Short mmCIF file of C-alpha atoms and ligand atoms in Angstrom, two decimals:
data_model
loop_
_atom_site.label_atom_id
_atom_site.label_comp_id
_atom_site.label_asym_id
_atom_site.label_seq_id
_atom_site.Cartn_x
_atom_site.Cartn_y
_atom_site.Cartn_z
CA UNK A 1 1.08 30.07 1.52
CA UNK A 2 2.19 27.67 -1.41
CA UNK A 3 -0.73 26.71 -4.23
CA UNK A 4 -1.48 22.87 -5.41
CA UNK A 5 -1.26 23.01 -9.33
CA UNK A 6 -5.80 22.59 -10.83
CA UNK A 7 -5.73 19.82 -11.87
CA UNK A 8 -4.46 18.34 -8.55
CA UNK A 9 -6.67 15.93 -7.25
CA UNK A 10 -7.00 15.62 -3.48
CA UNK A 11 -8.44 11.89 -2.04
CA UNK A 12 -8.49 8.65 -0.60
CA UNK A 13 -7.01 5.55 0.16
CA UNK A 14 -8.48 2.65 1.15
CA UNK A 15 -8.81 -1.16 1.32
CA UNK A 16 -10.77 -3.51 1.46
CA UNK A 17 -9.98 -6.38 3.76
CA UNK A 18 -9.16 -3.28 6.39
CA UNK A 19 -12.40 -1.41 5.65
CA UNK A 20 -15.13 -3.30 4.37
CA UNK A 21 -16.43 -7.04 7.15
CA UNK A 22 -16.65 -10.17 6.80
CA UNK A 23 -20.17 -10.16 5.81
CA UNK A 24 -21.60 -11.95 2.53
CA UNK A 25 -17.41 -13.03 2.30
CA UNK A 26 -18.21 -16.74 1.94
CA UNK A 27 -13.89 -17.23 1.87
CA UNK A 28 -11.07 -16.98 4.32
CA UNK A 29 -7.80 -14.48 3.70
CA UNK A 30 -5.08 -15.02 5.51
CA UNK A 31 -5.64 -12.54 8.86
CA UNK A 32 -9.50 -13.96 9.21
CA UNK A 33 -7.37 -17.36 9.38
CA UNK A 34 -5.03 -16.06 11.73
CA UNK A 35 -6.77 -14.53 13.63
CA UNK A 36 -10.08 -16.88 13.88
CA UNK A 37 -7.08 -19.00 15.56
CA UNK A 38 -4.90 -16.36 17.45
CA UNK A 39 -7.48 -13.03 17.71
CA UNK A 40 -4.46 -12.19 21.34
CA UNK A 41 -2.15 -11.74 18.76
CA UNK A 42 -4.23 -8.54 17.95
CA UNK A 43 -4.18 -6.17 19.80
CA UNK A 44 -7.60 -5.39 21.61
CA UNK A 45 -7.89 -8.75 19.63
CA UNK A 46 -10.51 -7.07 16.86
CA UNK A 47 -10.45 -8.32 13.86
CA UNK A 48 -11.00 -7.79 10.39
CA UNK A 49 -14.32 -9.89 11.42
CA UNK A 50 -16.35 -4.89 11.36
CA UNK A 51 -14.16 -2.98 10.75
CA UNK A 52 -15.30 -0.07 9.55
CA UNK A 53 -18.22 -2.92 8.80
CA UNK A 54 -18.40 -0.49 4.90
CA UNK A 55 -20.31 -4.05 2.96
CA UNK A 56 -23.16 -2.67 4.19
CA UNK A 57 -22.23 1.39 5.11
CA UNK A 58 -20.78 2.34 1.88
CA UNK A 59 -23.40 4.03 0.13
CA UNK A 60 -23.21 6.33 2.77
CA UNK A 61 -20.09 6.49 3.16
CA UNK A 62 -19.23 7.94 0.31
CA UNK A 63 -21.45 10.98 0.74
CA UNK A 64 -19.43 12.20 3.05
CA UNK A 65 -16.78 11.13 1.35
CA UNK A 66 -17.02 14.08 -1.29
CA UNK A 67 -18.22 16.18 1.94
CA UNK A 68 -14.36 15.90 2.65
CA UNK A 69 -13.37 16.62 -0.91
CA UNK A 70 -12.92 13.77 -2.68
CA UNK A 71 -12.05 13.97 -5.30
CA UNK A 72 -10.00 10.62 -5.76
CA UNK A 73 -10.15 7.03 -4.49
CA UNK A 74 -8.29 3.95 -3.57
CA UNK A 75 -9.48 0.64 -2.78
CA UNK A 76 -9.48 -3.34 -3.61
CA UNK A 77 -10.83 -5.59 -4.84
CA UNK A 78 -10.54 -9.07 -3.06
CA UNK A 79 -10.31 -11.84 -3.54
CA UNK A 80 -11.39 -13.47 -0.78
CA UNK A 81 -15.49 -12.21 -1.69
CA UNK A 82 -15.71 -11.81 -5.73
CA UNK A 83 -15.82 -15.70 -5.43
CA UNK A 84 -18.43 -18.11 -4.39
CA UNK A 85 -14.96 -20.92 -4.22
CA UNK A 86 -11.71 -19.46 -4.35
CA UNK A 87 -10.92 -23.09 -5.89
CA UNK A 88 -13.03 -23.25 -8.88
CA UNK A 89 -12.96 -19.73 -9.37
CA UNK A 90 -17.16 -19.73 -9.08
CA UNK A 91 -18.26 -15.66 -9.15
CA UNK A 92 -20.25 -14.28 -6.48
CA UNK A 93 -22.49 -12.54 -8.69
CA UNK A 94 -24.26 -10.75 -4.81
CA UNK A 95 -20.98 -9.79 -4.71
CA UNK A 96 -20.55 -8.03 -7.87
CA UNK A 97 -23.17 -6.48 -7.90
CA UNK A 98 -21.69 -4.91 -4.35
CA UNK A 99 -18.25 -3.66 -5.92
CA UNK A 100 -20.85 -2.46 -8.59
CA UNK A 101 -22.37 -0.80 -7.65
CA UNK A 102 -20.02 0.92 -4.80
CA UNK A 103 -18.19 1.96 -8.13
CA UNK A 104 -21.32 3.25 -9.69
CA UNK A 105 -21.77 5.10 -6.28
CA UNK A 106 -18.12 6.45 -6.70
CA UNK A 107 -18.59 7.72 -9.91
CA UNK A 108 -21.70 9.25 -9.39
CA UNK A 109 -20.39 11.68 -6.87
CA UNK A 110 -17.60 13.46 -9.02
CA UNK A 111 -14.55 10.55 -7.66
CA UNK A 112 -12.40 9.10 -9.63
CA UNK A 113 -10.97 5.37 -8.68
CA UNK A 114 -7.93 3.71 -8.58
CA UNK A 115 -8.89 0.42 -7.93
CA UNK A 116 -6.53 -2.16 -7.26
CA UNK A 117 -6.04 -6.22 -7.43
CA UNK A 118 -3.92 -7.16 -4.02
CA UNK A 119 -3.46 -5.65 -0.86
CA UNK A 120 -1.75 -8.34 1.83
CA UNK A 121 -5.24 -10.17 1.84
CA UNK A 122 -3.60 -13.45 0.40
CA UNK A 123 -7.17 -15.86 -0.13
CA UNK A 124 -6.37 -18.72 2.42
CA UNK A 125 -6.65 -21.53 0.01
CA UNK A 126 -2.96 -19.87 -1.37
CA UNK A 127 -1.93 -19.91 1.23
CA UNK A 128 -2.09 -22.95 2.24
CA UNK A 129 -0.45 -24.59 -1.59
CA UNK A 130 2.57 -22.18 -0.64
CA UNK A 131 1.47 -18.27 -1.29
CA UNK A 132 3.41 -16.35 -2.55
CA UNK A 133 6.33 -19.08 -2.44
CA UNK A 134 4.77 -20.35 -5.00
CA UNK A 135 5.02 -19.45 -9.27
CA UNK A 136 1.29 -21.50 -9.43
CA UNK A 137 0.26 -18.32 -7.63
CA UNK A 138 2.01 -15.42 -10.29
CA UNK A 139 -0.40 -17.54 -13.05
CA UNK A 140 -3.23 -17.90 -11.13
CA UNK A 141 -3.31 -14.26 -9.91
CA UNK A 142 -3.33 -13.31 -13.61
CA UNK A 143 -6.09 -15.64 -14.29
CA UNK A 144 -7.74 -13.16 -10.64
CA UNK A 145 -6.62 -9.63 -11.92
CA UNK A 146 -8.47 -11.05 -15.55
CA UNK A 147 -11.24 -12.04 -14.57
CA UNK A 148 -11.21 -8.63 -12.29
CA UNK A 149 -10.87 -6.74 -15.69
CA UNK A 150 -14.14 -7.73 -17.49
CA UNK A 151 -15.91 -7.87 -14.79
CA UNK A 152 -15.69 -4.12 -13.53
CA UNK A 153 -13.65 -2.88 -16.63
CA UNK A 154 -16.98 -0.84 -17.79
CA UNK A 155 -16.63 1.65 -14.54
CA UNK A 156 -12.57 1.76 -14.20
CA UNK A 157 -9.95 3.61 -15.53
CA UNK A 158 -7.18 3.26 -13.42
CA UNK A 159 -6.02 0.30 -11.77
CA UNK A 160 -2.92 -1.17 -9.57
CA UNK A 161 -2.03 -4.50 -9.96
CA UNK A 162 -1.13 -4.78 -5.55
CA UNK A 163 0.23 -2.68 -2.58
CA UNK A 164 3.93 -3.43 -1.46
CA UNK A 165 5.12 -6.26 -2.23
CA UNK A 166 7.18 -5.31 -0.02
CA UNK A 167 5.98 -5.80 2.75
CA UNK A 168 3.75 -8.77 2.00
CA UNK A 169 7.76 -10.38 1.40
CA UNK A 170 9.52 -9.41 4.19
CA UNK A 171 6.31 -9.33 6.87
CA UNK A 172 5.07 -12.63 6.03
CA UNK A 173 7.83 -14.19 4.88
CA UNK A 174 11.50 -12.30 5.18
CA UNK A 175 10.71 -11.61 8.80
CA UNK A 176 8.01 -12.41 11.84
CA UNK A 177 6.07 -10.06 12.04
CA UNK A 178 2.80 -11.61 10.38
CA UNK A 179 1.69 -15.10 10.77
CA UNK A 180 3.05 -17.13 9.32
CA UNK A 181 5.67 -15.28 10.58
CA UNK A 182 8.37 -17.58 7.84
CA UNK A 183 11.77 -15.34 9.31
CA UNK A 184 13.18 -16.74 6.73
CA UNK A 185 15.06 -14.16 4.03
CA UNK A 186 15.64 -16.74 0.37
CA UNK A 187 12.27 -16.69 1.06
CA UNK A 188 11.20 -13.40 0.75
CA UNK A 189 13.86 -12.33 -1.92
CA UNK A 190 11.57 -15.60 -3.55
CA UNK A 191 8.40 -13.99 -3.35
CA UNK A 192 9.60 -10.42 -4.14
CA UNK A 193 10.29 -11.63 -7.36
CA UNK A 194 7.69 -13.65 -7.99
CA UNK A 195 5.67 -10.65 -6.96
CA UNK A 196 6.86 -8.83 -9.08
CA UNK A 197 6.58 -11.91 -12.31
CA UNK A 198 2.58 -11.83 -11.20
CA UNK A 199 2.19 -7.71 -11.66
CA UNK A 200 3.71 -7.87 -14.69
CA UNK A 201 1.17 -11.49 -15.80
CA UNK A 202 -1.23 -9.48 -14.34
CA UNK A 203 0.22 -6.25 -16.13
CA UNK A 204 -0.12 -8.66 -19.75
CA UNK A 205 -3.41 -9.64 -18.96
CA UNK A 206 -4.74 -5.60 -18.45
CA UNK A 207 -2.68 -4.78 -21.98
CA UNK A 208 -3.78 -7.28 -24.75
CA UNK A 209 -7.83 -6.38 -22.63
CA UNK A 210 -7.54 -3.07 -22.69
CA UNK A 211 -5.82 -2.60 -26.29
CA UNK A 212 -8.18 0.00 -28.13
CA UNK A 213 -8.90 1.55 -24.86
CA UNK A 214 -6.31 4.27 -24.69
CA UNK A 215 -8.64 5.60 -21.29
CA UNK A 216 -7.19 2.26 -19.08
CA UNK A 217 -3.87 2.65 -17.07
CA UNK A 218 -2.30 0.46 -14.94
CA UNK A 219 -0.22 0.52 -12.25
CA UNK A 220 1.56 -0.74 -9.09
CA UNK A 221 1.41 0.80 -5.54
CA UNK A 222 4.71 0.59 -3.83
CA UNK A 223 6.07 2.07 -0.23
CA UNK A 224 9.07 4.21 -1.73
CA UNK A 225 11.33 5.01 1.74
CA UNK A 226 14.18 7.36 0.79
CA UNK A 227 16.96 5.59 2.99
CA UNK A 228 19.39 7.78 4.27
CA UNK A 229 22.59 8.19 5.41
CA UNK A 230 23.63 8.47 9.47
CA UNK A 231 26.31 11.16 8.27
CA UNK A 232 28.38 11.12 5.25
CA UNK A 233 30.55 8.15 6.31
CA UNK A 234 31.62 6.11 3.16
CA UNK A 235 30.25 3.01 4.90
CA UNK A 236 26.85 4.41 5.92
CA UNK A 237 26.49 5.73 2.61
CA UNK A 238 26.88 2.65 1.79
CA UNK A 239 24.84 1.33 3.85
CA UNK A 240 22.15 3.35 2.10
CA UNK A 241 22.94 3.21 -1.41
CA UNK A 242 22.23 -0.25 -0.64
CA UNK A 243 18.63 -0.50 1.50
CA UNK A 244 17.69 1.69 -1.25
CA UNK A 245 18.84 -0.99 -3.88
CA UNK A 246 17.05 -4.02 -1.33
CA UNK A 247 14.11 -1.37 -0.89
CA UNK A 248 13.10 0.60 -3.08
CA UNK A 249 15.03 0.33 -6.68
CA UNK A 250 14.32 -4.10 -6.94
CA UNK A 251 9.88 -2.67 -7.27
CA UNK A 252 10.61 0.92 -9.11
CA UNK A 253 13.61 -0.68 -11.28
CA UNK A 254 11.52 -3.84 -12.13
CA UNK A 255 7.44 -2.23 -13.06
CA UNK A 256 9.23 0.73 -14.58
CA UNK A 257 11.71 0.38 -16.56
CA UNK A 258 11.29 -3.79 -16.73
CA UNK A 259 14.26 -4.62 -15.54
CA UNK A 260 15.80 -6.48 -11.82
CA UNK A 261 18.76 -4.37 -10.71
CA UNK A 262 22.54 -5.94 -12.50
CA UNK A 263 23.90 -5.14 -8.48
CA UNK A 264 20.85 -6.30 -6.64
CA UNK A 265 21.87 -9.36 -8.21
CA UNK A 266 25.24 -9.55 -8.04
CA UNK A 267 24.41 -9.41 -3.47
CA UNK A 268 22.07 -11.83 -3.66
CA UNK A 269 24.07 -14.21 -4.97
CA UNK A 270 27.12 -13.58 -3.35
CA UNK A 271 24.78 -14.52 -0.63
CA UNK A 272 23.78 -17.49 -2.12
CA UNK A 273 20.53 -15.96 -2.02
CA UNK A 274 19.58 -16.25 -5.29
CA UNK A 275 15.67 -15.70 -7.14
CA UNK A 276 15.06 -18.86 -9.30
CA UNK A 277 14.14 -17.08 -12.69
CA UNK A 278 13.63 -18.38 -16.38
CA UNK A 279 14.62 -15.72 -19.19
CA UNK A 280 11.01 -15.72 -20.72
CA UNK A 281 9.96 -14.86 -17.28
CA UNK A 282 12.59 -11.79 -17.20
CA UNK A 283 11.63 -10.75 -20.61
CA UNK A 284 7.84 -10.83 -18.91
CA UNK A 285 8.51 -8.64 -16.60
CA UNK A 286 10.60 -6.58 -19.44
CA UNK A 287 7.35 -5.97 -21.77
CA UNK A 288 4.88 -5.24 -19.22
CA UNK A 289 5.44 -2.51 -17.51
CA UNK A 290 3.31 -0.35 -15.60
CA UNK A 291 1.75 2.70 -17.29
CA UNK A 292 2.32 4.82 -13.99
CA UNK A 293 2.96 4.79 -10.79
CA UNK A 294 1.54 5.36 -7.20
CA UNK A 295 3.43 5.32 -4.67
CA UNK A 296 2.94 5.55 -0.39
CA UNK A 297 5.20 7.80 1.87
CA UNK A 298 5.06 7.26 5.40
CA UNK A 299 8.89 8.01 6.54
CA UNK A 300 13.08 7.35 5.38
CA UNK A 301 14.85 5.22 6.79
CA UNK A 302 18.07 6.52 8.01
CA UNK A 303 20.92 3.45 8.42
CA UNK A 304 24.34 3.60 9.21
CA UNK A 305 26.99 0.92 8.22
CA UNK A 306 26.23 -2.75 10.23
CA UNK A 307 28.55 -3.68 13.40
CA UNK A 308 31.42 -6.04 11.96
CA UNK A 309 29.67 -9.65 13.19
CA UNK A 310 27.34 -8.83 11.25
CA UNK A 311 29.60 -9.00 7.84
CA UNK A 312 28.83 -12.11 6.74
CA UNK A 313 25.54 -11.98 7.32
CA UNK A 314 23.25 -13.25 4.62
CA UNK A 315 20.56 -11.06 5.55
CA UNK A 316 20.11 -7.43 5.58
CA UNK A 317 22.06 -6.94 8.58
CA UNK A 318 25.77 -7.02 6.52
CA UNK A 319 24.79 -4.05 4.40
CA UNK A 320 23.12 -1.68 7.92
CA UNK A 321 21.46 -1.67 9.88
CA UNK A 322 18.90 0.93 11.35
CA UNK A 323 20.45 4.65 12.47
CA UNK A 324 18.32 6.22 15.06
CA UNK A 325 18.69 10.06 15.17
CA UNK A 326 18.41 11.79 18.30
CA UNK A 327 16.42 14.67 17.09
CA UNK A 328 13.99 12.78 14.33
CA UNK A 329 10.43 14.32 14.65
CA UNK A 330 7.90 11.29 16.19
CA UNK A 331 5.04 9.92 15.04
CA UNK A 332 5.20 8.04 18.63
CA UNK A 333 2.18 5.73 18.27
CA UNK A 334 3.20 4.12 14.99
CA UNK A 335 7.09 5.09 15.98
CA UNK A 336 7.38 5.95 12.83
CA UNK A 337 9.40 9.29 12.55
CA UNK A 338 7.74 12.53 10.80
CA UNK A 339 10.16 13.55 7.73
CA UNK A 340 8.45 15.26 4.74
CA UNK A 341 11.62 16.23 3.71
CA UNK A 342 11.90 13.63 1.86
CA UNK A 343 9.25 13.24 -0.77
CA UNK A 344 11.86 16.14 -1.83
CA UNK A 345 14.03 13.08 -3.03
CA UNK A 346 11.22 10.96 -3.78
CA UNK A 347 10.20 14.22 -6.68
CA UNK A 348 12.97 14.54 -8.02
CA UNK A 349 14.70 10.35 -8.47
CA UNK A 350 10.83 9.55 -10.06
CA UNK A 351 10.90 12.66 -12.66
CA UNK A 352 15.48 12.22 -13.17
CA UNK A 353 15.50 8.24 -13.20
CA UNK A 354 13.05 7.09 -14.31
CA UNK A 355 11.41 8.93 -16.56
CA UNK A 356 9.30 11.63 -14.84
CA UNK A 357 7.11 8.42 -15.08
CA UNK A 358 3.29 9.60 -14.20
CA UNK A 359 2.68 8.80 -10.37
CA UNK A 360 -0.15 9.88 -7.45
CA UNK A 361 0.87 9.77 -3.99
CA UNK A 362 -1.21 7.15 -3.02
CA UNK A 363 -0.51 7.08 1.19
CA UNK A 364 0.77 9.19 3.08
CA UNK A 365 -1.42 9.95 7.08
CA UNK A 366 -1.01 10.02 10.66
CA UNK A 367 -2.05 6.85 12.89
CA UNK A 368 -2.89 7.71 16.26
CA UNK A 369 -4.27 5.82 19.81
CA UNK A 370 -6.61 7.23 21.78
CA UNK A 371 -8.21 9.98 19.65
CA UNK A 372 -11.19 10.53 21.89
CA UNK A 373 -8.70 12.63 24.13
CA UNK A 374 -9.21 15.44 21.10
CA UNK A 375 -13.12 15.93 20.95
CA UNK A 376 -15.12 18.74 21.35
CA UNK A 377 -18.54 18.70 20.94
CA UNK A 378 -18.56 15.70 19.35
CA UNK A 379 -15.11 17.04 16.52
CA UNK A 380 -11.90 15.50 16.80
CA UNK A 381 -10.02 17.65 16.20
CA UNK A 382 -6.87 16.66 15.05
CA UNK A 383 -4.58 19.72 14.94
CA UNK A 384 -1.84 16.98 14.73
CA UNK A 385 -2.89 15.12 11.53
CA UNK A 386 -3.66 18.71 9.90
CA UNK A 387 0.03 20.00 10.53
CA UNK A 388 1.68 16.14 9.23
CA UNK A 389 -0.89 16.60 6.08
CA UNK A 390 0.38 20.24 5.60
CA UNK A 391 4.18 19.46 5.58
CA UNK A 392 3.94 17.61 3.19
CA UNK A 393 1.78 18.88 0.87
CA UNK A 394 4.13 22.38 0.74
CA UNK A 395 7.56 19.38 -0.04
CA UNK A 396 4.82 17.95 -3.13
CA UNK A 397 3.99 21.64 -4.55
CA UNK A 398 7.40 23.05 -4.26
CA UNK A 399 8.05 19.43 -6.07
CA UNK A 400 5.11 19.65 -8.69
CA UNK A 401 6.71 23.58 -9.29
CA UNK A 402 9.73 22.18 -9.48
CA UNK A 403 8.43 19.71 -12.36
CA UNK A 404 7.20 15.78 -10.89
CA UNK A 405 4.96 14.24 -12.41
CA UNK A 406 2.34 14.68 -9.71
CA UNK A 407 -0.93 14.41 -10.61
CA UNK A 408 -2.66 13.43 -7.08
CA UNK A 409 -2.73 12.73 -3.00
CA UNK A 410 -4.02 10.58 -1.41
CA UNK A 411 -5.00 10.72 1.96
CA UNK A 412 -4.23 7.40 3.96
CA UNK A 413 -7.44 7.43 4.77
CA UNK A 414 -10.06 8.96 4.34
CA UNK A 415 -12.14 7.04 7.13
CA UNK A 416 -10.55 5.33 10.60
CA UNK A 417 -9.83 1.85 9.58
CA UNK A 418 -9.09 -1.49 11.12
CA UNK A 419 -4.46 -1.98 10.89
CA UNK A 420 -3.79 -5.42 10.94
CA UNK A 421 -2.15 -6.52 14.37
CA UNK A 422 -2.76 -3.63 15.03
CA UNK A 423 -6.20 -3.89 14.55
CA UNK A 424 -7.61 -0.31 15.73
CA UNK A 425 -4.75 1.13 18.24
CA UNK A 426 -4.73 3.88 15.51
CA UNK A 427 -6.17 6.11 14.52
CA UNK A 428 -5.20 7.52 10.30
CA UNK A 429 -8.45 8.61 9.48
CA UNK A 430 -10.30 12.47 8.13
CA UNK A 431 -13.97 10.74 9.56
CA UNK A 432 -13.66 9.00 12.07
CA UNK A 433 -15.98 5.29 12.89
CA UNK A 434 -16.83 4.99 16.75
CA UNK A 435 -16.08 1.22 17.12
CA UNK A 436 -19.51 1.02 19.88
CA UNK A 437 -22.44 1.82 17.61
CA UNK A 438 -20.10 2.83 13.36
CA UNK A 439 -21.22 6.89 13.97
CA UNK A 440 -19.74 7.95 11.73
CA UNK A 441 -18.22 11.98 12.60
CA UNK A 442 -15.92 14.23 10.23
CA UNK A 443 -13.06 15.92 12.65
CA UNK A 444 -11.06 18.26 11.55
CA UNK A 445 -8.70 17.90 8.96
CA UNK A 446 -11.25 16.55 6.86
CA UNK A 447 -12.59 20.13 6.90
CA UNK A 448 -9.12 20.96 6.49
CA UNK A 449 -8.69 19.20 3.30
CA UNK A 450 -12.49 19.77 1.39
CA UNK A 451 -11.42 23.42 2.16
CA UNK A 452 -7.50 22.22 0.90
CA UNK A 453 -9.10 19.97 -1.91
CA UNK A 454 -11.72 22.37 -3.76
CA UNK A 455 -9.03 25.69 -2.87
CA UNK A 456 -5.50 24.29 -4.02
CA UNK A 457 -4.10 26.83 -0.92
CA UNK A 458 -2.53 24.63 1.08
C1 BGP B 1 0.43 0.73 4.25
C2 BGP B 1 -0.26 0.61 4.39
C3 BGP B 1 -1.93 0.26 4.67
C4 BGP B 1 -2.12 0.72 6.13
C5 BGP B 1 -1.02 1.56 6.47
C6 BGP B 1 -0.77 3.02 7.64
O1 BGP B 1 2.00 0.06 4.76
O2 BGP B 1 -0.78 0.35 2.92
O3 BGP B 1 -2.75 -0.58 4.45
O4 BGP B 1 -2.18 0.02 7.23
O5 BGP B 1 0.48 1.36 5.38
O6 BGP B 1 0.32 1.19 8.72
P1 BGP B 1 -0.21 0.33 9.59
O7 BGP B 1 -1.57 0.52 9.28
O8 BGP B 1 0.12 -0.40 10.21
O9 BGP B 1 -0.35 1.67 10.82
#
């Protein structure tokens, strides 16, 4: 049996828009607006209006979080909740009180908080002004961040500027997964750069506000998808290198080293997709890097060289296409491969190539459909989730014993929550939410999690 270090923390991650519901929220974010206009785009037409209703239940939920062993917890402040009026920046005092009480309850429960500022939830007001395509939004983001630092800084030591910036640029802008489904690769690249810039601007504010407090630290949350070539053929290895460059290194290098990889710039220029930047902006990115990193890991991406006819495409399909490994063990509900082995690569890369920066696993988990099938005496017997957590923790523990500077593992999610367009199709929680009456029940995985959290024995 493997053991995690004594001081290692087990915890959970959620986000505001996926758990709080609309009670007392005065502004729409982009998902709220999309749902109001196209409810059928969401699985079973279930939107973000109620979600897991945590605005009203956080006190009781925190008691349950303690019962499933959380020692660290990440959620997001919602920009669309913090203000009465997004345009005038008038803060909503009732919602400030809500967040302050929420974070104080977590503190009382001895749960360390990592507070994230942005989790895909672009305020609709800013979306109308171009959202992440418009550089003005990067200044607005820094101002919003500054307000959060000043409003919650006495309660929070560990912060994150944003979650999974690449999902934002891909899902809304480069592809057509999420409304407004722009499907424009070049815009997606500009958005990625603008997010990097906004994160650096927020970090600059952070470092000014907390210059005398060495306890305060800030991170960014990146979803790392290790790229695995189909085989050792030179063109497939190159395809994996390109996938890694665009999906992982772009954000890792910018956030940790303060640099955009020169190979990426070369490729983007070749493709006529280079982002617009200034040297002042690049200096700002260089001088405002993170203190620690959050890593979301779900699945690797297997790739092979593209077909000949795609070699001149002006998007990623000129570099690689996805390869479906016939032996892959799949989470069939989410369509993601289950491959805990990639955690070893993540540990190694951060250790060897990113100065062994301090990091935590900020998301990892398994979404499963129709979990009612596994109810026995009112408890979901989710042995598949226990196996999933165990396998991933084993690889993490091995990485740590080989020197990875990883201090915590956060499950996505401690409680069932709303999954964007997938709504409540797949459940991720250690705690079940019955959508009929919002009743909470700890799943079998919750008991397991608590045991590991207490004993560190996987
Ligand atoms: C991550 C997001 C989370 C969460 C999770 C599970 O990418 O940061 O918000 O949703 O994925 O994925 P999904 O909800 O799409 O099943």
